[in-house]
Amino acid sequence: MSAELFKDYVPEILEYDPKVDGSYEHKIRDEHLSTKEKLLEKIRKAKAAAKGNQTTYRQPIRTENER
């Protein structure tokens, strides 16, 4: 059935036109993604530095059998 619908279809060849298609949008997106990566790394480092070397000591759990 679908073969009958598209038997006369001839694909149109489109040419890239920077004025219509926008020649710089992909560059802006890549720039935003790289900036986001840098900021996320900066935040991770700041969190790690703020946390420092905090360790928590937990005492062993006492059971009924221990004295």
N, CA, C and O atoms as a Tripos MOL2 file, in Angstrom:
@<TRIPOS>MOLECULE
protein
  268   267    67     0     0
PROTEIN
NO_CHARGES

@<TRIPOS>ATOM
      1 N           0.8200   -1.1910    0.0000 N.3       1 MET1
      2 CA          0.0000    0.0000    0.0000 C.3       1 MET1
      3 C           0.8710    1.2660    0.0000 C.2       1 MET1
      4 O           0.5940    2.1980   -0.7550 O.2       1 MET1
      5 N           1.9080    1.3110    0.8280 N.am      2 SER2
      6 CA          2.7470    2.5080    0.8640 C.3       2 SER2
      7 C           3.5720    2.6470   -0.4210 C.2       2 SER2
      8 O           3.9200    3.7610   -0.8120 O.2       2 SER2
      9 N           3.8790    1.5470   -1.0660 N.am      3 ALA3
     10 CA          4.6230    1.6160   -2.3180 C.3       3 ALA3
     11 C           3.8030    2.3330   -3.3870 C.2       3 ALA3
     12 O           4.3520    3.0540   -4.2200 O.2       3 ALA3
     13 N           2.5050    2.1320   -3.3580 N.am      4 GLU4
     14 CA          1.6300    2.8020   -4.3240 C.3       4 GLU4
     15 C           1.5710    4.3100   -4.0740 C.2       4 GLU4
     16 O           1.4880    5.0980   -5.0160 O.2       4 GLU4
     17 N           1.6140    4.7040   -2.8020 N.am      5 LEU5
     18 CA          1.5400    6.1310   -2.4720 C.3       5 LEU5
     19 C           2.7580    6.8980   -2.9710 C.2       5 LEU5
     20 O           2.6410    8.0440   -3.4040 O.2       5 LEU5
     21 N           3.9170    6.2690   -2.9100 N.am      6 PHE6
     22 CA          5.1560    6.9770   -3.2170 C.3       6 PHE6
     23 C           5.7820    6.5620   -4.5460 C.2       6 PHE6
     24 O           6.9640    6.8280   -4.7650 O.2       6 PHE6
     25 N           5.0370    5.9280   -5.4280 N.am      7 LYS7
     26 CA          5.6240    5.4580   -6.6880 C.3       7 LYS7
     27 C           6.0250    6.6150   -7.6000 C.2       7 LYS7
     28 O           6.9610    6.4700   -8.3870 O.2       7 LYS7
     29 N           5.3390    7.7680   -7.5170 N.am      8 ASP8
     30 CA          5.6640    8.9160   -8.3650 C.3       8 ASP8
     31 C           6.5120    9.9640   -7.6420 C.2       8 ASP8
     32 O           6.7490   11.0470   -8.1780 O.2       8 ASP8
     33 N           6.9630    9.6510   -6.4420 N.am      9 TYR9
     34 CA          7.7220   10.6210   -5.6490 C.3       9 TYR9
     35 C           9.1440   10.7710   -6.1820 C.2       9 TYR9
     36 O           9.8500    9.7850   -6.3950 O.2       9 TYR9
     37 N           9.5470   12.0180   -6.3930 N.am     10 VAL10
     38 CA         10.9160   12.3230   -6.8050 C.3      10 VAL10
     39 C          11.4720   13.2870   -5.7540 C.2      10 VAL10
     40 O          10.9650   14.3990   -5.6080 O.2      10 VAL10
     41 N          12.5100   12.8700   -5.0230 N.am     11 PRO11
     42 CA         13.0280   13.7420   -3.9720 C.3      11 PRO11
     43 C          13.6290   15.0180   -4.5430 C.2      11 PRO11
     44 O          14.3010   15.0040   -5.5740 O.2      11 PRO11
     45 N          13.3720   16.1130   -3.8520 N.am     12 GLU12
     46 CA         13.8910   17.4090   -4.2820 C.3      12 GLU12
     47 C          15.2650   17.6220   -3.6670 C.2      12 GLU12
     48 O          15.4500   17.3980   -2.4710 O.2      12 GLU12
     49 N          16.2090   18.0430   -4.4560 N.am     13 ILE13
     50 CA         17.5590   18.2970   -3.9600 C.3      13 ILE13
     51 C          17.6030   19.7210   -3.4150 C.2      13 ILE13
     52 O          17.3350   20.6850   -4.1330 O.2      13 ILE13
     53 N          17.9480   19.8350   -2.1280 N.am     14 LEU14
     54 CA         18.0310   21.1420   -1.4830 C.3      14 LEU14
     55 C          19.4850   21.5570   -1.3810 C.2      14 LEU14
     56 O          20.3630   20.7340   -1.1210 O.2      14 LEU14
     57 N          19.7250   22.8180   -1.5860 N.am     15 GLU15
     58 CA         21.0750   23.3400   -1.4550 C.3      15 GLU15
     59 C          21.1580   24.1880   -0.1950 C.2      15 GLU15
     60 O          20.2050   24.8670    0.1880 O.2      15 GLU15
     61 N          22.3120   24.1310    0.4310 N.am     16 TYR16
     62 CA         22.5370   24.8820    1.6620 C.3      16 TYR16
     63 C          22.6940   26.3630    1.3460 C.2      16 TYR16
     64 O          23.5110   26.7450    0.5080 O.2      16 TYR16
     65 N          21.9140   27.1840    2.0140 N.am     17 ASP17
     66 CA         21.9990   28.6290    1.8600 C.3      17 ASP17
     67 C          22.2170   29.2250    3.2440 C.2      17 ASP17
     68 O          21.3070   29.1900    4.0720 O.2      17 ASP17
     69 N          23.4020   29.7730    3.5160 N.am     18 PRO18
     70 CA         23.6870   30.2800    4.8590 C.3      18 PRO18
     71 C          22.7460   31.4060    5.2950 C.2      18 PRO18
     72 O          22.4950   31.5620    6.4900 O.2      18 PRO18
     73 N          22.2270   32.1820    4.3640 N.am     19 LYS19
     74 CA         21.3130   33.2650    4.7400 C.3      19 LYS19
     75 C          19.9900   32.7070    5.2600 C.2      19 LYS19
     76 O          19.3960   33.2520    6.1900 O.2      19 LYS19
     77 N          19.5470   31.6270    4.6550 N.am     20 VAL20
     78 CA         18.2650   31.0320    5.0440 C.3      20 VAL20
     79 C          18.4460   30.0460    6.1970 C.2      20 VAL20
     80 O          17.6780   30.0580    7.1580 O.2      20 VAL20
     81 N          19.4620   29.1980    6.0940 N.am     21 ASP21
     82 CA         19.6410   28.1100    7.0530 C.3      21 ASP21
     83 C          20.3900   28.5380    8.3080 C.2      21 ASP21
     84 O          20.3850   27.8100    9.3010 O.2      21 ASP21
     85 N          21.0190   29.6750    8.2860 N.am     22 GLY22
     86 CA         21.7690   30.1330    9.4530 C.3      22 GLY22
     87 C          23.1240   29.4700    9.5030 C.2      22 GLY22
     88 O          23.2210   28.2510    9.6440 O.2      22 GLY22
     89 N          24.1530   30.2500    9.3890 N.am     23 SER23
     90 CA         25.4850   29.6630    9.2860 C.3      23 SER23
     91 C          26.2020   29.5950   10.6290 C.2      23 SER23
     92 O          27.2700   28.9880   10.7150 O.2      23 SER23
     93 N          25.6530   30.1950   11.6720 N.am     24 TYR24
     94 CA         26.3980   30.2870   12.9140 C.3      24 TYR24
     95 C          25.6880   29.6550   14.1080 C.2      24 TYR24
     96 O          26.2640   29.6220   15.1950 O.2      24 TYR24
     97 N          24.4590   29.1490   13.9530 N.am     25 GLU25
     98 CA         23.7380   28.6020   15.0960 C.3      25 GLU25
     99 C          24.4650   27.4160   15.7330 C.2      25 GLU25
    100 O          24.5060   27.2910   16.9570 O.2      25 GLU25
    101 N          25.0350   26.5510   14.9000 N.am     26 HIS26
    102 CA         25.7250   25.3850   15.4500 C.3      26 HIS26
    103 C          26.9540   25.8120   16.2560 C.2      26 HIS26
    104 O          27.3180   25.1560   17.2320 O.2      26 HIS26
    105 N          27.5850   26.9030   15.8490 N.am     27 LYS27
    106 CA         28.7490   27.3910   16.5840 C.3      27 LYS27
    107 C          28.3220   27.9330   17.9430 C.2      27 LYS27
    108 O          29.0080   27.7140   18.9420 O.2      27 LYS27
    109 N          27.1980   28.6370   17.9880 N.am     28 ILE28
    110 CA         26.6970   29.1720   19.2540 C.3      28 ILE28
    111 C          26.3590   28.0280   20.2000 C.2      28 ILE28
    112 O          26.6810   28.0820   21.3870 O.2      28 ILE28
    113 N          25.7090   26.9890   19.6720 N.am     29 ARG29
    114 CA         25.3420   25.8360   20.4980 C.3      29 ARG29
    115 C          26.5920   25.1640   21.0560 C.2      29 ARG29
    116 O          26.6400   24.8460   22.2440 O.2      29 ARG29
    117 N          27.6020   24.9420   20.2190 N.am     30 ASP30
    118 CA         28.8400   24.3230   20.6850 C.3      30 ASP30
    119 C          29.5200   25.1830   21.7400 C.2      30 ASP30
    120 O          30.0740   24.6690   22.7120 O.2      30 ASP30
    121 N          29.4750   26.4940   21.5420 N.am     31 GLU31
    122 CA         30.0740   27.4050   22.5140 C.3      31 GLU31
    123 C          29.3410   27.3160   23.8540 C.2      31 GLU31
    124 O          29.9770   27.2910   24.9080 O.2      31 GLU31
    125 N          28.0110   27.2660   23.8190 N.am     32 HIS32
    126 CA         27.2270   27.1530   25.0510 C.3      32 HIS32
    127 C          27.5230   25.8390   25.7650 C.2      32 HIS32
    128 O          27.6450   25.8080   26.9900 O.2      32 HIS32
    129 N          27.6400   24.7570   25.0040 N.am     33 LEU33
    130 CA         27.9150   23.4570   25.6160 C.3      33 LEU33
    131 C          29.2950   23.4260   26.2590 C.2      33 LEU33
    132 O          29.4570   22.8690   27.3450 O.2      33 LEU33
    133 N          30.2860   24.0130   25.6080 N.am     34 SER34
    134 CA         31.6310   24.0190   26.1930 C.3      34 SER34
    135 C          31.6670   24.9080   27.4330 C.2      34 SER34
    136 O          32.3440   24.5860   28.4100 O.2      34 SER34
    137 N          30.9390   26.0280   27.3970 N.am     35 THR35
    138 CA         30.8620   26.8960   28.5730 C.3      35 THR35
    139 C          30.1790   26.1640   29.7150 C.2      35 THR35
    140 O          30.6070   26.2640   30.8640 O.2      35 THR35
    141 N          29.1250   25.4320   29.4070 N.am     36 LYS36
    142 CA         28.4150   24.6750   30.4310 C.3      36 LYS36
    143 C          29.3310   23.6340   31.0560 C.2      36 LYS36
    144 O          29.3360   23.4600   32.2750 O.2      36 LYS36
    145 N          30.1130   22.9350   30.2220 N.am     37 GLU37
    146 CA         31.0550   21.9410   30.7360 C.3      37 GLU37
    147 C          32.0630   22.5790   31.6880 C.2      37 GLU37
    148 O          32.3480   22.0410   32.7580 O.2      37 GLU37
    149 N          32.5970   23.7280   31.2850 N.am     38 LYS38
    150 CA         33.5890   24.4140   32.1240 C.3      38 LYS38
    151 C          32.9780   24.8260   33.4580 C.2      38 LYS38
    152 O          33.5990   24.6610   34.5080 O.2      38 LYS38
    153 N          31.7540   25.3660   33.4150 N.am     39 LEU39
    154 CA         31.1030   25.7960   34.6520 C.3      39 LEU39
    155 C          30.7890   24.6190   35.5680 C.2      39 LEU39
    156 O          30.9580   24.7140   36.7830 O.2      39 LEU39
    157 N          30.3320   23.5070   34.9870 N.am     40 LEU40
    158 CA         30.0520   22.3270   35.8040 C.3      40 LEU40
    159 C          31.3210   21.8110   36.4760 C.2      40 LEU40
    160 O          31.2910   21.4180   37.6420 O.2      40 LEU40
    161 N          32.4240   21.8100   35.7520 N.am     41 GLU41
    162 CA         33.6870   21.3690   36.3350 C.3      41 GLU41
    163 C          34.1160   22.3150   37.4500 C.2      41 GLU41
    164 O          34.6170   21.8750   38.4850 O.2      41 GLU41
    165 N          33.9220   23.6050   37.2410 N.am     42 LYS42
    166 CA         34.2660   24.5990   38.2600 C.3      42 LYS42
    167 C          33.4260   24.3820   39.5260 C.2      42 LYS42
    168 O          33.9370   24.4780   40.6420 O.2      42 LYS42
    169 N          32.1410   24.0900   39.3410 N.am     43 ILE43
    170 CA         31.2500   23.8440   40.4750 C.3      43 ILE43
    171 C          31.6750   22.5770   41.2160 C.2      43 ILE43
    172 O          31.7020   22.5520   42.4460 O.2      43 ILE43
    173 N          32.0060   21.5220   40.4610 N.am     44 ARG44
    174 CA         32.4550   20.2710   41.1010 C.3      44 ARG44
    175 C          33.6970   20.5090   41.9450 C.2      44 ARG44
    176 O          33.7940   20.0200   43.0700 O.2      44 ARG44
    177 N          34.6470   21.2620   41.4000 N.am     45 LYS45
    178 CA         35.8790   21.5390   42.1430 C.3      45 LYS45
    179 C          35.5990   22.3820   43.3770 C.2      45 LYS45
    180 O          36.1890   22.1530   44.4330 O.2      45 LYS45
    181 N          34.6960   23.3640   43.2480 N.am     46 ALA46
    182 CA         34.3640   24.2100   44.3970 C.3      46 ALA46
    183 C          33.6750   23.4060   45.4870 C.2      46 ALA46
    184 O          33.9440   23.6120   46.6700 O.2      46 ALA46
    185 N          32.7950   22.5010   45.1090 N.am     47 LYS47
    186 CA         32.1230   21.6530   46.0960 C.3      47 LYS47
    187 C          33.1150   20.7450   46.8000 C.2      47 LYS47
    188 O          33.0510   20.5610   48.0150 O.2      47 LYS47
    189 N          34.0360   20.1780   46.0240 N.am     48 ALA48
    190 CA         35.0450   19.3000   46.6170 C.3      48 ALA48
    191 C          35.9360   20.0750   47.5720 C.2      48 ALA48
    192 O          36.2930   19.5700   48.6360 O.2      48 ALA48
    193 N          36.3010   21.3020   47.2020 N.am     49 ALA49
    194 CA         37.1470   22.1290   48.0720 C.3      49 ALA49
    195 C          36.3910   22.5360   49.3330 C.2      49 ALA49
    196 O          36.9750   22.5700   50.4160 O.2      49 ALA49
    197 N          35.1080   22.8440   49.2100 N.am     50 ALA50
    198 CA         34.3120   23.2360   50.3690 C.3      50 ALA50
    199 C          34.1220   22.0560   51.3190 C.2      50 ALA50
    200 O          34.1100   22.2140   52.5400 O.2      50 ALA50
    201 N          33.9760   20.8810   50.7340 N.am     51 LYS51
    202 CA         33.7840   19.6920   51.5640 C.3      51 LYS51
    203 C          35.0740   19.3490   52.2900 C.2      51 LYS51
    204 O          35.0520   18.9070   53.4390 O.2      51 LYS51
    205 N          36.1850   19.5550   51.6210 N.am     52 GLY52
    206 CA         37.4770   19.2920   52.2350 C.3      52 GLY52
    207 C          37.6730   17.8140   52.4810 C.2      52 GLY52
    208 O          37.2710   16.9730   51.6770 O.2      52 GLY52
    209 N          38.3000   17.5100   53.6060 N.am     53 ASN53
    210 CA         38.5740   16.1170   53.9320 C.3      53 ASN53
    211 C          37.7030   15.7160   55.1170 C.2      53 ASN53
    212 O          38.2060   15.2460   56.1380 O.2      53 ASN53
    213 N          36.4370   15.8980   54.9770 N.am     54 GLN54
    214 CA         35.5320   15.5680   56.0690 C.3      54 GLN54
    215 C          35.3100   14.0630   56.0990 C.2      54 GLN54
    216 O          34.9030   13.4490   55.1120 O.2      54 GLN54
    217 N          35.5860   13.5030   57.2390 N.am     55 THR55
    218 CA         35.2860   12.0920   57.4240 C.3      55 THR55
    219 C          34.4560   11.9640   58.6790 C.2      55 THR55
    220 O          34.6000   12.7580   59.6090 O.2      55 THR55
    221 N          33.6210   11.0080   58.7120 N.am     56 THR56
    222 CA         32.7600   10.8200   59.8690 C.3      56 THR56
    223 C          33.1560    9.5200   60.5440 C.2      56 THR56
    224 O          33.3330    8.4900   59.8930 O.2      56 THR56
    225 N          33.2870    9.5850   61.8250 N.am     57 TYR57
    226 CA         33.5950    8.3800   62.5770 C.3      57 TYR57
    227 C          32.3190    7.8760   63.2130 C.2      57 TYR57
    228 O          31.6380    8.6010   63.9390 O.2      57 TYR57
    229 N          32.0120    6.6550   62.9360 N.am     58 ARG58
    230 CA         30.8470    6.0440   63.5590 C.3      58 ARG58
    231 C          31.3290    4.9650   64.5100 C.2      58 ARG58
    232 O          32.1540    4.1190   64.1640 O.2      58 ARG58
    233 N          30.7960    5.0200   65.7040 N.am     59 GLN59
    234 CA         31.1560    3.9880   66.6710 C.3      59 GLN59
    235 C          30.5130    2.6730   66.2720 C.2      59 GLN59
    236 O          29.4520    2.6530   65.6480 O.2      59 GLN59
    237 N          31.1560    1.5870   66.6310 N.am     60 PRO60
    238 CA         30.5620    0.2850   66.3210 C.3      60 PRO60
    239 C          29.2100    0.1360   67.0110 C.2      60 PRO60
    240 O          28.9960    0.6550   68.1060 O.2      60 PRO60
    241 N          28.3370   -0.5560   66.3770 N.am     61 ILE61
    242 CA         27.0090   -0.7540   66.9500 C.3      61 ILE61
    243 C          27.1280   -1.7700   68.0830 C.2      61 ILE61
    244 O          27.7190   -2.8370   67.9200 O.2      61 ILE61
    245 N          26.5670   -1.4250   69.2090 N.am     62 ARG62
    246 CA         26.6070   -2.3360   70.3510 C.3      62 ARG62
    247 C          25.4790   -3.3540   70.2250 C.2      62 ARG62
    248 O          24.3540   -3.0350   69.8400 O.2      62 ARG62
    249 N          25.8180   -4.5490   70.5530 N.am     63 THR63
    250 CA         24.8100   -5.6060   70.5340 C.3      63 THR63
    251 C          24.5460   -6.0600   71.9500 C.2      63 THR63
    252 O          25.2750   -5.6720   72.8630 O.2      63 THR63
    253 N          23.5580   -6.8460   72.1540 N.am     64 GLU64
    254 CA         23.2040   -7.3100   73.4980 C.3      64 GLU64
    255 C          24.2630   -8.2160   74.0720 C.2      64 GLU64
    256 O          24.3940   -8.3160   75.2920 O.2      64 GLU64
    257 N          25.0230   -8.8810   73.2200 N.am     65 ASN65
    258 CA         26.0130   -9.8700   73.6980 C.3      65 ASN65
    259 C          27.3080   -9.2090   74.1670 C.2      65 ASN65
    260 O          28.0880   -9.8390   74.8810 O.2      65 ASN65
    261 N          27.5530   -7.9770   73.7910 N.am     66 GLU66
    262 CA         28.7910   -7.3030   74.1920 C.3      66 GLU66
    263 C          28.6340   -6.7030   75.5620 C.2      66 GLU66
    264 O          27.5280   -6.3560   75.9770 O.2      66 GLU66
    265 N          29.7730   -6.5770   76.2870 N.am     67 ARG67
    266 CA         29.7400   -6.0010   77.6210 C.3      67 ARG67
    267 C          30.5110   -4.7350   77.6610 C.2      67 ARG67
    268 O          30.5990   -4.0980   78.7110 O.2      67 ARG67
@<TRIPOS>BOND
     1     1     2 1
     2     2     3 1
     3     3     4 2
     4     3     5 am
     5     5     6 1
     6     6     7 1
     7     7     8 2
     8     7     9 am
     9     9    10 1
    10    10    11 1
    11    11    12 2
    12    11    13 am
    13    13    14 1
    14    14    15 1
    15    15    16 2
    16    15    17 am
    17    17    18 1
    18    18    19 1
    19    19    20 2
    20    19    21 am
    21    21    22 1
    22    22    23 1
    23    23    24 2
    24    23    25 am
    25    25    26 1
    26    26    27 1
    27    27    28 2
    28    27    29 am
    29    29    30 1
    30    30    31 1
    31    31    32 2
    32    31    33 am
    33    33    34 1
    34    34    35 1
    35    35    36 2
    36    35    37 am
    37    37    38 1
    38    38    39 1
    39    39    40 2
    40    39    41 am
    41    41    42 1
    42    42    43 1
    43    43    44 2
    44    43    45 am
    45    45    46 1
    46    46    47 1
    47    47    48 2
    48    47    49 am
    49    49    50 1
    50    50    51 1
    51    51    52 2
    52    51    53 am
    53    53    54 1
    54    54    55 1
    55    55    56 2
    56    55    57 am
    57    57    58 1
    58    58    59 1
    59    59    60 2
    60    59    61 am
    61    61    62 1
    62    62    63 1
    63    63    64 2
    64    63    65 am
    65    65    66 1
    66    66    67 1
    67    67    68 2
    68    67    69 am
    69    69    70 1
    70    70    71 1
    71    71    72 2
    72    71    73 am
    73    73    74 1
    74    74    75 1
    75    75    76 2
    76    75    77 am
    77    77    78 1
    78    78    79 1
    79    79    80 2
    80    79    81 am
    81    81    82 1
    82    82    83 1
    83    83    84 2
    84    83    85 am
    85    85    86 1
    86    86    87 1
    87    87    88 2
    88    87    89 am
    89    89    90 1
    90    90    91 1
    91    91    92 2
    92    91    93 am
    93    93    94 1
    94    94    95 1
    95    95    96 2
    96    95    97 am
    97    97    98 1
    98    98    99 1
    99    99   100 2
   100    99   101 am
   101   101   102 1
   102   102   103 1
   103   103   104 2
   104   103   105 am
   105   105   106 1
   106   106   107 1
   107   107   108 2
   108   107   109 am
   109   109   110 1
   110   110   111 1
   111   111   112 2
   112   111   113 am
   113   113   114 1
   114   114   115 1
   115   115   116 2
   116   115   117 am
   117   117   118 1
   118   118   119 1
   119   119   120 2
   120   119   121 am
   121   121   122 1
   122   122   123 1
   123   123   124 2
   124   123   125 am
   125   125   126 1
   126   126   127 1
   127   127   128 2
   128   127   129 am
   129   129   130 1
   130   130   131 1
   131   131   132 2
   132   131   133 am
   133   133   134 1
   134   134   135 1
   135   135   136 2
   136   135   137 am
   137   137   138 1
   138   138   139 1
   139   139   140 2
   140   139   141 am
   141   141   142 1
   142   142   143 1
   143   143   144 2
   144   143   145 am
   145   145   146 1
   146   146   147 1
   147   147   148 2
   148   147   149 am
   149   149   150 1
   150   150   151 1
   151   151   152 2
   152   151   153 am
   153   153   154 1
   154   154   155 1
   155   155   156 2
   156   155   157 am
   157   157   158 1
   158   158   159 1
   159   159   160 2
   160   159   161 am
   161   161   162 1
   162   162   163 1
   163   163   164 2
   164   163   165 am
   165   165   166 1
   166   166   167 1
   167   167   168 2
   168   167   169 am
   169   169   170 1
   170   170   171 1
   171   171   172 2
   172   171   173 am
   173   173   174 1
   174   174   175 1
   175   175   176 2
   176   175   177 am
   177   177   178 1
   178   178   179 1
   179   179   180 2
   180   179   181 am
   181   181   182 1
   182   182   183 1
   183   183   184 2
   184   183   185 am
   185   185   186 1
   186   186   187 1
   187   187   188 2
   188   187   189 am
   189   189   190 1
   190   190   191 1
   191   191   192 2
   192   191   193 am
   193   193   194 1
   194   194   195 1
   195   195   196 2
   196   195   197 am
   197   197   198 1
   198   198   199 1
   199   199   200 2
   200   199   201 am
   201   201   202 1
   202   202   203 1
   203   203   204 2
   204   203   205 am
   205   205   206 1
   206   206   207 1
   207   207   208 2
   208   207   209 am
   209   209   210 1
   210   210   211 1
   211   211   212 2
   212   211   213 am
   213   213   214 1
   214   214   215 1
   215   215   216 2
   216   215   217 am
   217   217   218 1
   218   218   219 1
   219   219   220 2
   220   219   221 am
   221   221   222 1
   222   222   223 1
   223   223   224 2
   224   223   225 am
   225   225   226 1
   226   226   227 1
   227   227   228 2
   228   227   229 am
   229   229   230 1
   230   230   231 1
   231   231   232 2
   232   231   233 am
   233   233   234 1
   234   234   235 1
   235   235   236 2
   236   235   237 am
   237   237   238 1
   238   238   239 1
   239   239   240 2
   240   239   241 am
   241   241   242 1
   242   242   243 1
   243   243   244 2
   244   243   245 am
   245   245   246 1
   246   246   247 1
   247   247   248 2
   248   247   249 am
   249   249   250 1
   250   250   251 1
   251   251   252 2
   252   251   253 am
   253   253   254 1
   254   254   255 1
   255   255   256 2
   256   255   257 am
   257   257   258 1
   258   258   259 1
   259   259   260 2
   260   259   261 am
   261   261   262 1
   262   262   263 1
   263   263   264 2
   264   263   265 am
   265   265   266 1
   266   266   267 1
   267   267   268 2
@<TRIPOS>SUBSTRUCTURE
     1 MET1         2 RESIDUE 1 A MET
     2 SER2         6 RESIDUE 1 A SER
     3 ALA3        10 RESIDUE 1 A ALA
     4 GLU4        14 RESIDUE 1 A GLU
     5 LEU5        18 RESIDUE 1 A LEU
     6 PHE6        22 RESIDUE 1 A PHE
     7 LYS7        26 RESIDUE 1 A LYS
     8 ASP8        30 RESIDUE 1 A ASP
     9 TYR9        34 RESIDUE 1 A TYR
    10 VAL10       38 RESIDUE 1 A VAL
    11 PRO11       42 RESIDUE 1 A PRO
    12 GLU12       46 RESIDUE 1 A GLU
    13 ILE13       50 RESIDUE 1 A ILE
    14 LEU14       54 RESIDUE 1 A LEU
    15 GLU15       58 RESIDUE 1 A GLU
    16 TYR16       62 RESIDUE 1 A TYR
    17 ASP17       66 RESIDUE 1 A ASP
    18 PRO18       70 RESIDUE 1 A PRO
    19 LYS19       74 RESIDUE 1 A LYS
    20 VAL20       78 RESIDUE 1 A VAL
    21 ASP21       82 RESIDUE 1 A ASP
    22 GLY22       86 RESIDUE 1 A GLY
    23 SER23       90 RESIDUE 1 A SER
    24 TYR24       94 RESIDUE 1 A TYR
    25 GLU25       98 RESIDUE 1 A GLU
    26 HIS26      102 RESIDUE 1 A HIS
    27 LYS27      106 RESIDUE 1 A LYS
    28 ILE28      110 RESIDUE 1 A ILE
    29 ARG29      114 RESIDUE 1 A ARG
    30 ASP30      118 RESIDUE 1 A ASP
    31 GLU31      122 RESIDUE 1 A GLU
    32 HIS32      126 RESIDUE 1 A HIS
    33 LEU33      130 RESIDUE 1 A LEU
    34 SER34      134 RESIDUE 1 A SER
    35 THR35      138 RESIDUE 1 A THR
    36 LYS36      142 RESIDUE 1 A LYS
    37 GLU37      146 RESIDUE 1 A GLU
    38 LYS38      150 RESIDUE 1 A LYS
    39 LEU39      154 RESIDUE 1 A LEU
    40 LEU40      158 RESIDUE 1 A LEU
    41 GLU41      162 RESIDUE 1 A GLU
    42 LYS42      166 RESIDUE 1 A LYS
    43 ILE43      170 RESIDUE 1 A ILE
    44 ARG44      174 RESIDUE 1 A ARG
    45 LYS45      178 RESIDUE 1 A LYS
    46 ALA46      182 RESIDUE 1 A ALA
    47 LYS47      186 RESIDUE 1 A LYS
    48 ALA48      190 RESIDUE 1 A ALA
    49 ALA49      194 RESIDUE 1 A ALA
    50 ALA50      198 RESIDUE 1 A ALA
    51 LYS51      202 RESIDUE 1 A LYS
    52 GLY52      206 RESIDUE 1 A GLY
    53 ASN53      210 RESIDUE 1 A ASN
    54 GLN54      214 RESIDUE 1 A GLN
    55 THR55      218 RESIDUE 1 A THR
    56 THR56      222 RESIDUE 1 A THR
    57 TYR57      226 RESIDUE 1 A TYR
    58 ARG58      230 RESIDUE 1 A ARG
    59 GLN59      234 RESIDUE 1 A GLN
    60 PRO60      238 RESIDUE 1 A PRO
    61 ILE61      242 RESIDUE 1 A ILE
    62 ARG62      246 RESIDUE 1 A ARG
    63 THR63      250 RESIDUE 1 A THR
    64 GLU64      254 RESIDUE 1 A GLU
    65 ASN65      258 RESIDUE 1 A ASN
    66 GLU66      262 RESIDUE 1 A GLU
    67 ARG67      266 RESIDUE 1 A ARG
